[in-house]
Short mmCIF file of C-alpha atoms in Angstrom, two decimals:
data_model
loop_
_atom_site.label_atom_id
_atom_site.label_comp_id
_atom_site.label_asym_id
_atom_site.label_seq_id
_atom_site.Cartn_x
_atom_site.Cartn_y
_atom_site.Cartn_z
CA MET A 1 62.88 156.29 -47.68
CA SER A 2 62.48 152.46 -46.82
CA GLN A 3 61.77 150.39 -49.83
CA LEU A 4 58.84 148.21 -49.32
CA LEU A 5 59.23 144.32 -50.57
CA LEU A 6 57.03 141.88 -51.70
CA PRO A 7 57.88 137.71 -51.01
CA GLY A 8 59.61 136.82 -54.11
CA ASP A 9 61.19 139.79 -54.91
CA LEU A 10 65.23 139.61 -55.14
CA ILE A 11 67.17 140.88 -52.29
CA LYS A 12 70.52 142.81 -53.89
CA GLY A 13 73.48 142.71 -51.46
CA ASN A 14 76.27 144.77 -52.21
CA GLU A 15 77.28 142.11 -55.32
CA THR A 16 80.51 144.00 -56.48
CA SER A 17 82.65 143.76 -52.74
CA ASP A 18 82.69 140.42 -50.99
CA GLU A 19 81.38 141.94 -48.23
CA GLU A 20 79.45 138.75 -45.74
CA ILE A 21 75.50 139.74 -45.51
CA SER A 22 73.48 138.22 -42.61
CA ALA A 23 69.66 137.35 -43.21
CA GLY A 24 67.08 137.79 -41.09
CA PRO A 25 64.26 137.33 -40.44
CA GLY A 26 61.71 137.50 -43.94
CA VAL A 27 64.87 136.64 -46.05
CA TYR A 28 65.56 133.26 -47.33
CA CYS A 29 68.64 131.94 -48.98
CA ASP A 30 67.85 130.29 -52.25
CA PRO A 31 70.17 126.73 -51.60
CA VAL A 32 71.04 126.35 -55.52
CA THR A 33 71.52 129.63 -56.40
CA GLN A 34 72.86 131.41 -53.31
CA GLU A 35 70.41 134.26 -54.09
CA LEU A 36 68.72 136.01 -51.08
CA VAL A 37 64.60 136.13 -51.88
CA ALA A 38 61.97 137.85 -49.69
CA THR A 39 59.47 135.43 -47.94
CA HIS A 40 57.58 138.01 -46.14
CA ALA A 41 55.66 141.35 -47.27
CA GLY A 42 57.28 144.19 -45.41
CA ILE A 43 60.10 147.07 -45.35
CA GLU A 44 63.97 146.28 -45.56
CA VAL A 45 66.10 146.86 -43.75
CA VAL A 46 69.75 147.01 -44.08
CA THR A 47 71.89 147.39 -40.45
CA GLU A 48 76.13 147.92 -41.02
CA THR A 49 77.53 144.71 -38.85
CA LYS A 50 80.86 144.27 -38.06
CA LYS A 51 81.68 141.44 -40.41
CA GLY A 52 79.93 143.54 -43.19
CA HIS A 53 76.14 143.82 -43.50
CA ALA A 54 72.78 142.51 -41.98
CA VAL A 55 69.54 142.63 -44.24
CA TYR A 56 65.69 141.91 -42.84
CA VAL A 57 62.33 142.58 -44.01
CA ASN A 58 60.46 144.26 -41.21
CA TYR A 59 57.34 142.67 -41.58
CA ASN A 60 54.00 142.42 -39.30
CA SER A 61 52.01 139.27 -38.08
CA ARG A 62 50.29 137.98 -34.75
CA ARG A 63 52.04 134.44 -35.31
CA TYR A 64 54.89 133.83 -33.23
CA ILE A 65 57.98 131.34 -34.39
CA PRO A 66 60.69 131.13 -31.50
CA ALA A 67 63.95 132.31 -32.46
CA VAL A 68 66.84 131.91 -30.19
CA GLY A 69 67.36 134.82 -27.84
CA ASP A 70 63.84 136.30 -27.95
CA LEU A 71 62.17 137.70 -24.52
CA VAL A 72 58.83 136.30 -24.22
CA VAL A 73 55.47 135.78 -22.21
CA GLY A 74 54.24 132.41 -21.66
CA VAL A 75 51.74 130.69 -19.97
CA ILE A 76 52.37 127.30 -18.25
CA THR A 77 50.25 124.82 -19.46
CA GLY A 78 51.61 121.69 -17.87
CA SER A 79 54.76 120.44 -16.17
CA PHE A 80 55.98 117.15 -17.52
CA GLY A 81 59.36 115.13 -15.51
CA ASP A 82 61.73 118.03 -15.28
CA SER A 83 60.37 120.40 -17.58
CA TYR A 84 57.14 122.99 -17.41
CA ARG A 85 55.44 122.98 -20.79
CA VAL A 86 54.88 126.61 -22.16
CA SER A 87 52.45 128.13 -23.97
CA LEU A 88 53.76 130.91 -26.10
CA SER A 89 50.99 131.88 -28.13
CA ASN A 90 47.52 129.81 -28.50
CA PHE A 91 47.25 126.78 -31.03
CA SER A 92 50.99 127.07 -31.57
CA ASN A 93 53.25 124.57 -30.19
CA PRO A 94 54.26 124.35 -26.65
CA VAL A 95 57.57 125.07 -25.65
CA SER A 96 59.35 123.32 -22.91
CA LEU A 97 61.35 125.15 -19.75
CA SER A 98 63.48 123.03 -18.07
CA PHE A 99 63.55 122.76 -14.06
CA MET A 100 67.07 123.41 -14.48
CA ALA A 101 66.53 126.97 -16.16
CA PHE A 102 66.72 128.95 -13.18
CA PRO A 103 68.12 130.93 -11.20
CA ASN A 104 69.97 128.94 -8.00
CA ALA A 105 68.43 125.70 -9.85
CA SER A 106 69.14 122.15 -8.39
CA LYS A 107 67.73 118.29 -7.91
CA LYS A 108 66.76 119.49 -5.12
CA ASN A 109 65.69 122.91 -5.53
CA ARG A 110 62.23 123.27 -7.75
CA PRO A 111 61.22 125.93 -9.17
CA THR A 112 57.58 126.75 -8.04
CA LEU A 113 55.64 127.65 -10.76
CA LYS A 114 52.15 126.59 -11.41
CA VAL A 115 50.31 125.34 -14.55
CA GLY A 116 47.88 128.81 -15.34
CA ASP A 117 50.75 131.37 -14.14
CA LEU A 118 53.02 133.63 -15.93
CA CYS A 119 56.69 133.98 -17.12
CA TYR A 120 58.87 136.24 -18.53
CA ALA A 121 61.92 134.10 -20.21
CA ARG A 122 64.22 134.21 -22.79
CA VAL A 123 64.85 131.34 -26.02
CA CYS A 124 67.41 129.41 -25.60
CA SER A 125 67.40 126.79 -28.44
CA ALA A 126 64.70 127.38 -31.59
CA TYR A 127 65.56 124.28 -34.08
CA LYS A 128 62.91 124.05 -37.04
CA GLU A 129 62.52 120.61 -36.28
CA LEU A 130 63.21 120.50 -32.71
CA GLU A 131 60.52 121.88 -30.05
CA ALA A 132 61.57 125.29 -29.09
CA GLU A 133 63.37 125.99 -25.04
CA ILE A 134 63.00 128.91 -23.06
CA GLU A 135 65.24 129.64 -19.75
CA CYS A 136 63.93 131.77 -16.93
CA MET A 137 67.97 132.99 -16.09
CA ASP A 138 70.59 134.66 -18.23
CA SER A 139 72.60 131.28 -19.01
CA THR A 140 76.18 133.91 -19.90
CA LYS A 141 76.28 134.26 -16.36
CA GLY A 142 73.87 131.84 -14.88
CA GLN A 143 71.90 134.36 -12.71
CA ASP A 144 68.55 136.03 -12.06
CA ALA A 145 68.12 138.70 -14.76
CA GLY A 146 64.39 139.41 -14.24
CA PHE A 147 62.83 136.94 -15.69
CA GLY A 148 60.67 134.15 -14.02
CA LEU A 149 57.40 134.57 -12.92
CA LEU A 150 54.76 137.49 -13.53
CA ASP A 151 52.44 137.75 -10.44
CA GLY A 152 48.90 139.37 -11.07
CA GLY A 153 48.51 142.27 -13.41
CA MET A 154 46.74 141.79 -16.81
CA ILE A 155 48.35 140.74 -20.44
CA VAL A 156 47.53 142.53 -23.66
CA GLU A 157 48.11 140.64 -26.73
CA THR A 158 49.45 143.12 -29.94
CA THR A 159 50.57 142.68 -32.85
CA LEU A 160 54.49 141.36 -32.98
CA ALA A 161 55.61 144.27 -35.11
CA TYR A 162 54.09 146.56 -31.89
CA ALA A 163 55.49 144.46 -29.59
CA ARG A 164 58.95 144.90 -30.91
CA GLU A 165 58.61 148.60 -31.50
CA LEU A 166 57.50 148.89 -27.88
CA LEU A 167 60.76 146.60 -26.84
CA PHE A 168 63.36 147.87 -28.68
CA ASN A 169 62.37 151.14 -29.90
CA GLU A 170 63.42 153.30 -26.92
CA SER A 171 61.97 156.22 -28.61
CA TYR A 172 58.72 155.03 -29.22
CA PRO A 173 56.51 157.54 -26.87
CA LEU A 174 54.14 154.88 -25.54
CA LEU A 175 55.86 153.55 -22.14
CA ASN A 176 56.54 157.76 -21.51
CA ILE A 177 53.50 158.59 -21.73
CA LEU A 178 52.16 156.10 -19.76
CA GLY A 179 54.63 156.04 -17.16
CA LYS A 180 53.92 160.14 -16.69
CA LEU A 181 50.60 159.24 -15.52
CA VAL A 182 50.82 156.27 -13.35
CA GLU A 183 53.53 153.98 -11.25
CA PHE A 184 53.47 150.43 -13.87
CA GLU A 185 55.89 147.45 -14.26
CA VAL A 186 55.58 146.23 -16.91
CA ALA A 187 57.09 142.88 -19.02
CA ILE A 188 56.89 142.60 -22.93
CA GLY A 189 57.26 139.74 -24.97
CA VAL A 190 58.13 139.81 -28.93
CA ASN A 191 55.53 136.94 -29.22
CA GLY A 192 52.78 139.70 -28.95
CA ILE A 193 52.22 139.74 -25.21
CA VAL A 194 52.21 142.83 -23.31
CA TRP A 195 52.40 142.43 -19.14
CA ILE A 196 51.29 145.24 -17.04
CA LYS A 197 50.85 145.82 -14.00
CA THR A 198 49.46 148.90 -11.68
CA ASP A 199 48.57 148.69 -7.92
CA GLU A 200 44.81 149.52 -8.94
CA VAL A 201 42.35 147.36 -10.70
CA LYS A 202 41.61 150.58 -12.69
CA THR A 203 45.11 151.84 -13.16
CA THR A 204 45.33 148.54 -15.06
CA LEU A 205 42.63 148.21 -17.05
CA ALA A 206 43.47 152.34 -18.15
CA CYS A 207 46.95 151.00 -19.35
CA TYR A 208 45.40 147.89 -20.60
CA ARG A 209 43.32 149.79 -23.06
CA ALA A 210 45.53 152.71 -23.85
CA ILE A 211 48.35 149.61 -25.35
CA LEU A 212 45.63 148.05 -27.44
CA ALA A 213 44.09 151.86 -28.56
CA CYS A 214 47.72 152.55 -29.71
CA GLN A 215 47.90 149.88 -31.46
CA ASP A 216 46.55 151.42 -34.65
CA ILE A 217 47.16 155.31 -34.54
CA PRO A 218 50.11 156.93 -35.51
CA PRO A 219 52.56 157.81 -32.10
CA ASN A 220 51.83 162.11 -32.15
CA GLN A 221 48.60 160.82 -31.23
CA PHE A 222 48.84 159.06 -28.19
CA ASP A 223 49.15 161.75 -25.74
CA LYS A 224 46.15 163.12 -26.42
CA THR A 225 44.29 159.04 -26.78
CA ILE A 226 45.89 158.18 -23.58
CA LYS A 227 44.74 160.48 -21.80
CA GLN A 228 41.21 160.48 -22.70
CA ILE A 229 41.10 156.84 -22.36
CA PHE A 230 42.70 157.59 -18.14
CA ASN A 231 39.93 159.94 -17.64
CA ASP A 232 37.51 157.60 -18.76
CA THR A 233 38.23 154.92 -17.26
CA LEU A 234 39.16 156.42 -13.74
CA LYS A 235 35.64 158.82 -13.91
CA SER A 236 33.71 155.63 -15.15
CA SER A 237 32.25 154.13 -11.69
CA ASP A 238 32.61 156.71 -9.74
CA MET B 1 34.60 125.05 -26.51
CA ALA B 2 38.11 126.84 -27.68
CA LYS B 3 40.47 124.44 -26.57
CA GLY B 4 44.06 125.68 -27.14
CA ILE B 5 42.84 129.02 -25.81
CA GLU B 6 45.23 129.62 -23.04
CA ILE B 7 44.51 131.52 -20.26
CA SER B 8 46.32 132.65 -17.22
CA THR B 9 45.37 132.80 -13.63
CA SER B 10 46.49 136.45 -14.10
CA GLU B 11 44.08 137.41 -16.28
CA SER B 12 41.55 135.47 -15.52
CA LYS B 13 41.71 137.00 -11.75
CA PHE B 14 42.22 140.60 -13.86
CA ILE B 15 38.15 140.04 -15.22
CA LEU B 16 37.33 138.70 -12.52
CA GLU B 17 38.51 141.19 -10.37
CA ALA B 18 37.93 144.34 -12.85
CA LEU B 19 34.01 142.78 -12.64
CA LYS B 20 33.55 143.02 -8.88
CA GLN B 21 35.06 146.68 -9.73
CA LYS B 22 32.06 147.20 -12.20
CA GLN B 23 34.49 147.37 -15.22
CA ARG B 24 34.65 145.08 -18.36
CA LEU B 25 37.75 144.75 -20.40
CA ASP B 26 36.10 146.93 -23.69
CA GLY B 27 34.31 150.02 -21.24
CA ARG B 28 31.00 148.41 -21.76
CA THR B 29 28.49 148.51 -18.56
CA PHE B 30 27.20 144.98 -17.38
CA ASP B 31 23.57 145.58 -19.32
CA GLN B 32 25.07 147.33 -22.59
CA PHE B 33 24.80 145.17 -26.00
CA ARG B 34 27.56 146.19 -28.50
CA ASP B 35 26.12 147.77 -31.20
CA VAL B 36 24.98 145.82 -34.21
CA ASP B 37 25.81 146.76 -37.79
CA ILE B 38 23.71 145.16 -40.13
CA LYS B 39 24.57 145.26 -43.94
CA LEU B 40 22.66 144.20 -46.86
CA GLY B 41 24.55 142.62 -49.89
CA GLU B 42 22.77 142.72 -53.59
CA ALA B 43 21.08 140.20 -53.63
CA PHE B 44 17.92 139.94 -51.40
CA GLY B 45 18.32 137.36 -48.19
CA ASP B 46 21.88 138.55 -47.76
CA VAL B 47 23.28 139.94 -44.75
CA THR B 48 26.29 140.22 -42.71
CA VAL B 49 25.90 141.02 -38.85
CA THR B 50 28.53 142.72 -37.29
CA MET B 51 28.72 143.43 -33.24
CA GLY B 52 32.18 144.68 -32.20
CA LYS B 53 34.13 142.06 -33.72
CA THR B 54 32.41 138.94 -34.09
CA LYS B 55 31.00 139.11 -37.82
CA VAL B 56 28.42 136.77 -38.84
CA HIS B 57 26.83 136.03 -42.81
CA CYS B 58 23.80 134.69 -43.65
CA ARG B 59 22.32 133.81 -47.45
CA VAL B 60 18.87 133.13 -47.97
CA SER B 61 18.01 130.91 -50.93
CA CYS B 62 14.91 129.09 -52.07
CA GLU B 63 14.28 126.28 -54.45
CA ILE B 64 11.03 123.95 -55.40
CA ALA B 65 10.82 120.41 -53.43
CA GLN B 66 8.22 117.83 -52.43
CA PRO B 67 6.70 118.61 -48.52
CA TYR B 68 7.05 115.82 -46.36
CA GLU B 69 3.94 113.18 -46.69
CA ASP B 70 2.74 113.89 -42.80
CA ARG B 71 2.50 117.99 -43.75
CA PRO B 72 1.42 118.41 -47.51
CA PHE B 73 0.43 122.22 -46.89
CA GLU B 74 3.57 123.05 -45.34
CA GLY B 75 6.82 124.30 -47.04
CA LEU B 76 10.29 123.41 -45.82
CA PHE B 77 12.33 125.60 -44.08
CA HIS B 78 16.09 124.52 -43.02
CA ILE B 79 18.78 126.48 -41.09
CA THR B 80 22.52 125.50 -41.45
CA THR B 81 25.15 126.59 -38.54
CA GLU B 82 28.54 125.40 -39.53
CA THR B 83 31.37 126.50 -37.55
CA THR B 84 34.86 126.67 -39.44
CA PRO B 85 38.11 127.35 -38.25
CA MET B 86 37.46 130.76 -40.06
CA ALA B 87 35.78 131.59 -37.41
CA GLY B 88 38.50 130.46 -34.47
CA ALA B 89 41.39 128.00 -35.08
CA GLN B 90 38.98 126.98 -31.97
CA PHE B 91 36.60 125.58 -34.14
CA GLU B 92 37.25 122.33 -36.24
CA ASN B 93 36.85 121.92 -39.73
CA GLY B 94 32.78 119.65 -40.25
CA ASN B 95 33.03 118.65 -36.25
CA ASN B 96 29.23 120.28 -35.73
CA THR B 97 28.97 118.18 -32.56
CA GLY B 98 30.96 120.15 -30.81
CA GLU B 99 29.39 121.11 -27.52
CA GLU B 100 29.20 124.82 -28.71
CA GLU B 101 28.43 124.27 -31.84
CA VAL B 102 25.64 121.60 -31.16
CA LEU B 103 24.13 124.68 -28.62
CA ILE B 104 24.72 127.13 -31.32
CA SER B 105 22.74 125.37 -33.70
CA ARG B 106 19.74 124.25 -31.15
CA MET B 107 19.23 127.72 -30.07
CA ILE B 108 18.80 128.73 -33.64
CA GLU B 109 16.54 126.25 -34.30
CA LYS B 110 14.54 126.82 -31.08
CA SER B 111 14.17 130.39 -31.48
CA VAL B 112 13.88 130.79 -34.89
CA ARG B 113 12.15 127.30 -36.90
CA ARG B 114 10.19 126.14 -34.11
CA SER B 115 8.94 129.48 -32.79
CA GLY B 116 7.51 129.44 -36.33
CA ALA B 117 9.08 133.03 -37.19
CA LEU B 118 8.83 131.70 -40.83
CA ASP B 119 5.30 131.04 -42.32
CA VAL B 120 5.73 127.70 -43.53
CA GLU B 121 2.20 127.67 -44.76
CA GLY B 122 2.90 130.22 -47.31
CA LEU B 123 5.53 128.69 -48.99
CA CYS B 124 3.31 125.73 -49.86
CA ILE B 125 2.47 125.67 -53.74
CA VAL B 126 0.22 123.09 -54.18
CA ALA B 127 -0.82 120.85 -51.21
CA GLY B 128 1.02 117.49 -51.05
CA SER B 129 3.00 117.47 -54.38
CA LYS B 130 5.09 120.92 -54.99
CA CYS B 131 6.55 123.85 -52.21
CA TRP B 132 9.34 125.95 -51.73
CA SER B 133 12.45 124.71 -49.57
CA LEU B 134 13.56 127.52 -47.82
CA ARG B 135 17.50 127.06 -46.99
CA ALA B 136 19.07 130.05 -44.72
CA ASP B 137 22.55 128.95 -44.33
CA VAL B 138 24.58 130.90 -41.37
CA HIS B 139 28.75 131.18 -41.70
CA PHE B 140 30.78 132.54 -39.19
CA LEU B 141 33.25 134.82 -40.36
CA ASP B 142 34.43 135.68 -36.35
CA CYS B 143 34.45 134.94 -33.48
CA ASP B 144 34.53 137.43 -30.75
CA GLY B 145 31.74 135.93 -28.47
CA GLY B 146 28.12 136.49 -29.22
CA LEU B 147 27.53 134.36 -31.62
CA ILE B 148 24.31 133.07 -31.32
CA ASP B 149 22.99 136.69 -30.97
CA ALA B 150 24.56 137.88 -33.94
CA SER B 151 23.34 134.66 -35.88
CA CYS B 152 19.37 135.22 -34.57
CA ILE B 153 19.73 138.94 -35.89
CA ALA B 154 21.62 137.24 -39.16
CA VAL B 155 18.72 134.79 -39.45
CA MET B 156 15.52 136.86 -39.06
CA THR B 157 16.92 139.92 -41.26
CA ALA B 158 17.75 137.61 -44.01
CA LEU B 159 14.79 136.21 -43.85
CA LEU B 160 12.63 139.59 -43.93
CA HIS B 161 15.06 140.91 -46.21
CA PHE B 162 14.69 137.73 -48.96
CA ARG B 163 12.09 137.76 -51.83
CA LYS B 164 11.29 134.37 -53.72
CA PRO B 165 10.53 134.29 -57.37
CA ASP B 166 6.48 135.10 -57.78
CA VAL B 167 5.24 131.83 -59.74
CA THR B 168 1.65 130.96 -60.96
CA VAL B 169 -0.25 127.73 -60.65
CA LEU B 170 -2.37 126.71 -63.68
CA GLY B 171 -3.55 122.86 -63.20
CA GLU B 172 -0.59 120.54 -62.52
CA LYS B 173 1.54 123.12 -64.29
CA ILE B 174 3.82 125.74 -62.57
CA THR B 175 5.22 128.78 -64.09
CA VAL B 176 8.11 129.99 -62.12
CA HIS B 177 8.36 134.08 -62.76
CA PRO B 178 11.75 135.04 -63.07
CA VAL B 179 12.54 138.14 -61.32
CA ASP B 180 13.22 140.73 -63.89
CA GLU B 181 10.05 139.40 -65.08
CA ARG B 182 7.52 139.75 -62.22
CA GLU B 183 8.32 141.64 -59.02
CA PRO B 184 9.40 138.70 -56.19
CA VAL B 185 7.47 137.98 -53.04
CA PRO B 186 8.63 138.89 -49.74
CA LEU B 187 7.96 135.55 -46.87
CA GLY B 188 5.57 135.61 -44.61
CA VAL B 189 7.41 136.75 -41.25
CA LEU B 190 5.19 136.14 -37.89
CA HIS B 191 7.43 137.53 -36.06
CA VAL B 192 10.46 138.92 -35.20
CA PRO B 193 12.80 136.70 -32.39
CA VAL B 194 15.77 138.14 -30.60
CA CYS B 195 18.08 136.19 -28.52
CA VAL B 196 20.09 138.00 -26.04
CA THR B 197 22.94 136.00 -24.25
CA PHE B 198 23.97 136.87 -20.15
CA SER B 199 26.36 135.34 -18.84
CA TYR B 200 27.36 134.45 -15.02
CA PHE B 201 29.81 135.45 -13.24
CA ASN B 202 30.27 134.36 -9.21
CA PRO B 203 32.85 136.62 -7.45
CA ASP B 204 32.82 134.35 -4.30
CA ASP B 205 33.05 131.00 -3.85
CA THR B 206 31.33 128.01 -4.40
CA GLU B 207 29.06 127.75 -0.98
CA GLU B 208 28.74 131.31 -1.11
CA ASN B 209 26.54 130.72 -4.15
CA ILE B 210 25.00 128.06 -2.74
CA LYS B 211 24.17 128.94 0.93
CA GLY B 212 24.65 132.16 0.76
CA GLU B 213 22.04 135.11 1.66
CA GLN B 214 22.28 137.32 -0.79
CA ASN B 215 22.90 137.35 -3.99
CA SER B 216 26.26 138.41 -5.73
CA GLU B 217 26.35 136.86 -8.56
CA ILE B 218 27.43 138.70 -11.71
CA ALA B 219 25.55 139.33 -14.86
CA ILE B 220 26.36 140.75 -17.87
CA ILE B 221 25.11 140.99 -21.73
CA ASP B 222 26.62 140.13 -24.59
CA ALA B 223 30.11 138.46 -23.34
CA THR B 224 33.57 138.86 -25.45
CA LEU B 225 35.30 135.85 -25.95
CA LYS B 226 37.59 136.45 -22.94
CA GLU B 227 34.40 136.60 -20.70
CA GLU B 228 32.48 133.62 -22.66
CA LEU B 229 35.77 131.88 -21.97
CA LEU B 230 35.67 132.59 -17.88
CA ARG B 231 32.27 132.78 -17.39
CA ASP B 232 30.39 130.22 -14.78
CA GLY B 233 26.76 130.37 -16.10
CA VAL B 234 25.04 130.93 -19.28
CA LEU B 235 21.70 132.53 -19.82
CA THR B 236 19.95 132.76 -23.16
CA VAL B 237 16.42 134.33 -23.74
CA THR B 238 15.13 135.15 -26.80
CA LEU B 239 12.18 137.79 -26.44
CA ASN B 240 10.17 139.35 -29.77
CA LYS B 241 8.61 142.69 -29.72
CA ASN B 242 5.29 141.66 -28.80
CA ARG B 243 6.58 141.22 -25.21
CA GLU B 244 6.34 137.63 -25.94
CA VAL B 245 9.44 135.28 -24.56
CA VAL B 246 9.94 132.80 -27.54
CA GLN B 247 12.56 130.48 -25.49
CA VAL B 248 14.68 130.50 -22.31
CA SER B 249 17.70 128.42 -21.88
CA LYS B 250 19.71 127.84 -19.31
CA ALA B 251 21.61 124.95 -19.72
CA GLY B 252 23.67 124.34 -16.49
CA GLY B 253 26.12 126.20 -14.97
CA LEU B 254 26.40 128.39 -11.93
CA PRO B 255 22.59 128.64 -9.70
CA MET B 256 20.72 131.32 -10.45
CA ASP B 257 18.24 133.72 -8.47
CA ALA B 258 14.82 132.89 -10.11
CA LEU B 259 14.01 136.86 -9.29
CA SER B 260 17.37 137.81 -11.24
CA LEU B 261 16.30 135.54 -14.41
CA ILE B 262 13.17 137.55 -14.37
CA ASP B 263 14.97 140.40 -13.75
CA CYS B 264 17.06 139.56 -17.06
CA CYS B 265 13.82 139.32 -19.00
CA HIS B 266 13.28 142.33 -18.52
CA LYS B 267 16.61 144.23 -19.44
CA ALA B 268 16.90 141.67 -22.43
CA TYR B 269 13.33 143.23 -23.55
CA GLY B 270 14.83 146.87 -23.88
CA ILE B 271 17.34 145.33 -26.44
CA VAL B 272 14.46 143.41 -28.06
CA GLU B 273 12.91 146.23 -29.16
CA ARG B 274 15.82 148.58 -29.69
CA ILE B 275 17.80 145.42 -32.24
CA THR B 276 13.47 144.91 -33.92
CA ASP B 277 12.98 148.20 -34.88
CA GLN B 278 16.94 148.39 -36.11
CA ILE B 279 16.11 145.44 -38.65
CA HIS B 280 13.17 146.76 -39.79
CA ARG B 281 14.28 150.31 -40.45
CA THR B 282 17.58 148.53 -42.40
CA VAL B 283 15.27 146.09 -44.84
CA LYS B 284 12.78 149.11 -45.12
CA GLU B 285 15.74 151.76 -46.09
CA ASP B 286 17.66 149.06 -48.32
CA ILE B 287 13.96 148.14 -50.08
CA ALA B 288 13.51 151.57 -50.63
CA SER B 289 16.85 152.96 -52.12
CA ARG B 290 15.75 149.75 -54.79
CA ASN B 291 12.53 151.00 -55.79
CA GLN B 292 14.22 154.22 -56.39
CA TYR B 293 16.95 153.23 -58.80
CA ALA B 294 14.44 150.83 -60.32
CA HIS B 295 11.91 154.12 -61.25
CA ILE B 296 15.12 155.86 -62.69
CA LEU B 297 15.86 152.68 -64.59
CA SER B 298 12.77 152.03 -65.84
CA SER B 299 11.81 155.62 -66.52
CA GLU B 300 15.11 155.65 -68.58
CA ASN B 301 14.21 152.81 -70.49
CA SER B 302 10.85 153.46 -71.91
CA ARG B 303 12.12 156.99 -73.42
CA GLN B 304 14.39 155.18 -75.31
CA ASN B 305 10.96 152.84 -76.66
#
């Protein structure tokens, strides 16, 4: 049974023990009283960690706020000096992608992304008061890790909770069902952008519609709905 | 319009490629208008029109005013269309000088007010001194394309649905009867203009469009926001059920073949006919349902007395 939290609700940690609690998204630590307060309405999630436990609120929204380590899909909107300006969601502050944050990058070896290109990247710095930064490589190993230009395909704008579910929940059936019907490439950004590409326009279109439709229905109906959408889409112009 | 909406090259290429294969993102055909849902509020002249995700609300209200000196026999009629960020963050608050905003308000103005859809002479109470001043306030609640079409439907439905209080004139004295005292009177609507917007896409390059032999331009009806952002040209035709063209507007954009423009008008007529019927039906049903209750209420009242 999960607990619904509303903004302002106190989160009761394990007060008796002096275990450390890490506060995640949707949880605010009052600087004066040191109390944990929920800032968003959603489901409370408590997970065990090495040091103690972590608590966060699983809430749905559409506006993305960058956090370090997030995998995101962005659109290049400009290039300035030695970095690209990237938009992660419409009407939000742009983030920057340095020319050096690519695999094998050097002063001479510049990346070749153009304005309007889509790229898959990881947020590497996200301070509240500063412009967030993203990178197109795994900075721990300094090598290519599937990041970079997303060529062709189509993007689907989804809510953030749905995108997280698609990316992190391995038992979420959507991608498996799609995989049985068609071969595809997919990149999921937790900023609510899902990029999908198949060999043909029609199958991509069917995937696009399937992903959008499944946002509003429970997972046990996915199978039926997706098959229906594929049938309709592939038949439509014959 | 829409500063701030970033569309990636992949997305625009995909949408155009899909159009070449006669596919649209939402699964409609090229000539398919979105289903129009018209909801009437409790007050007269309170209308909400929904087309897909697009949502427009219109409210008609009236007051007594003095007519203009050069038109002593005519009442006043104003339409305000103000876009706010509620419809989408691309609209600026209080900025009605943007290209999109001006286009919407001019189009509604041309289709409804200047086409004489409303009988303004019927708004006159005493020539030269007293008349009704009618206002139609259009509120854009949610924008997913097709704002012009939706607001035209909303304004016309609101005008058909609106009732103004009854007045009696005795010499210089005017009595406005409250609604519960005397049945309010409907407005004189002379015809019902309906706008249909076509969006044009050029699948080939500009040279092919200008010099090319065949016309391969793609025209779709009632574009969504994504399609509106990517289109190369736009045509809005306004027609009414009497098979008359009220106005045609194609302000620049992709050069179009004249015959295909005529073809568009024919296609639009089918839609206009259907929507006009829907508007009349909705208003009629609403009035009928009101009368049904009025009947029950009044008979009960008389028994108590």
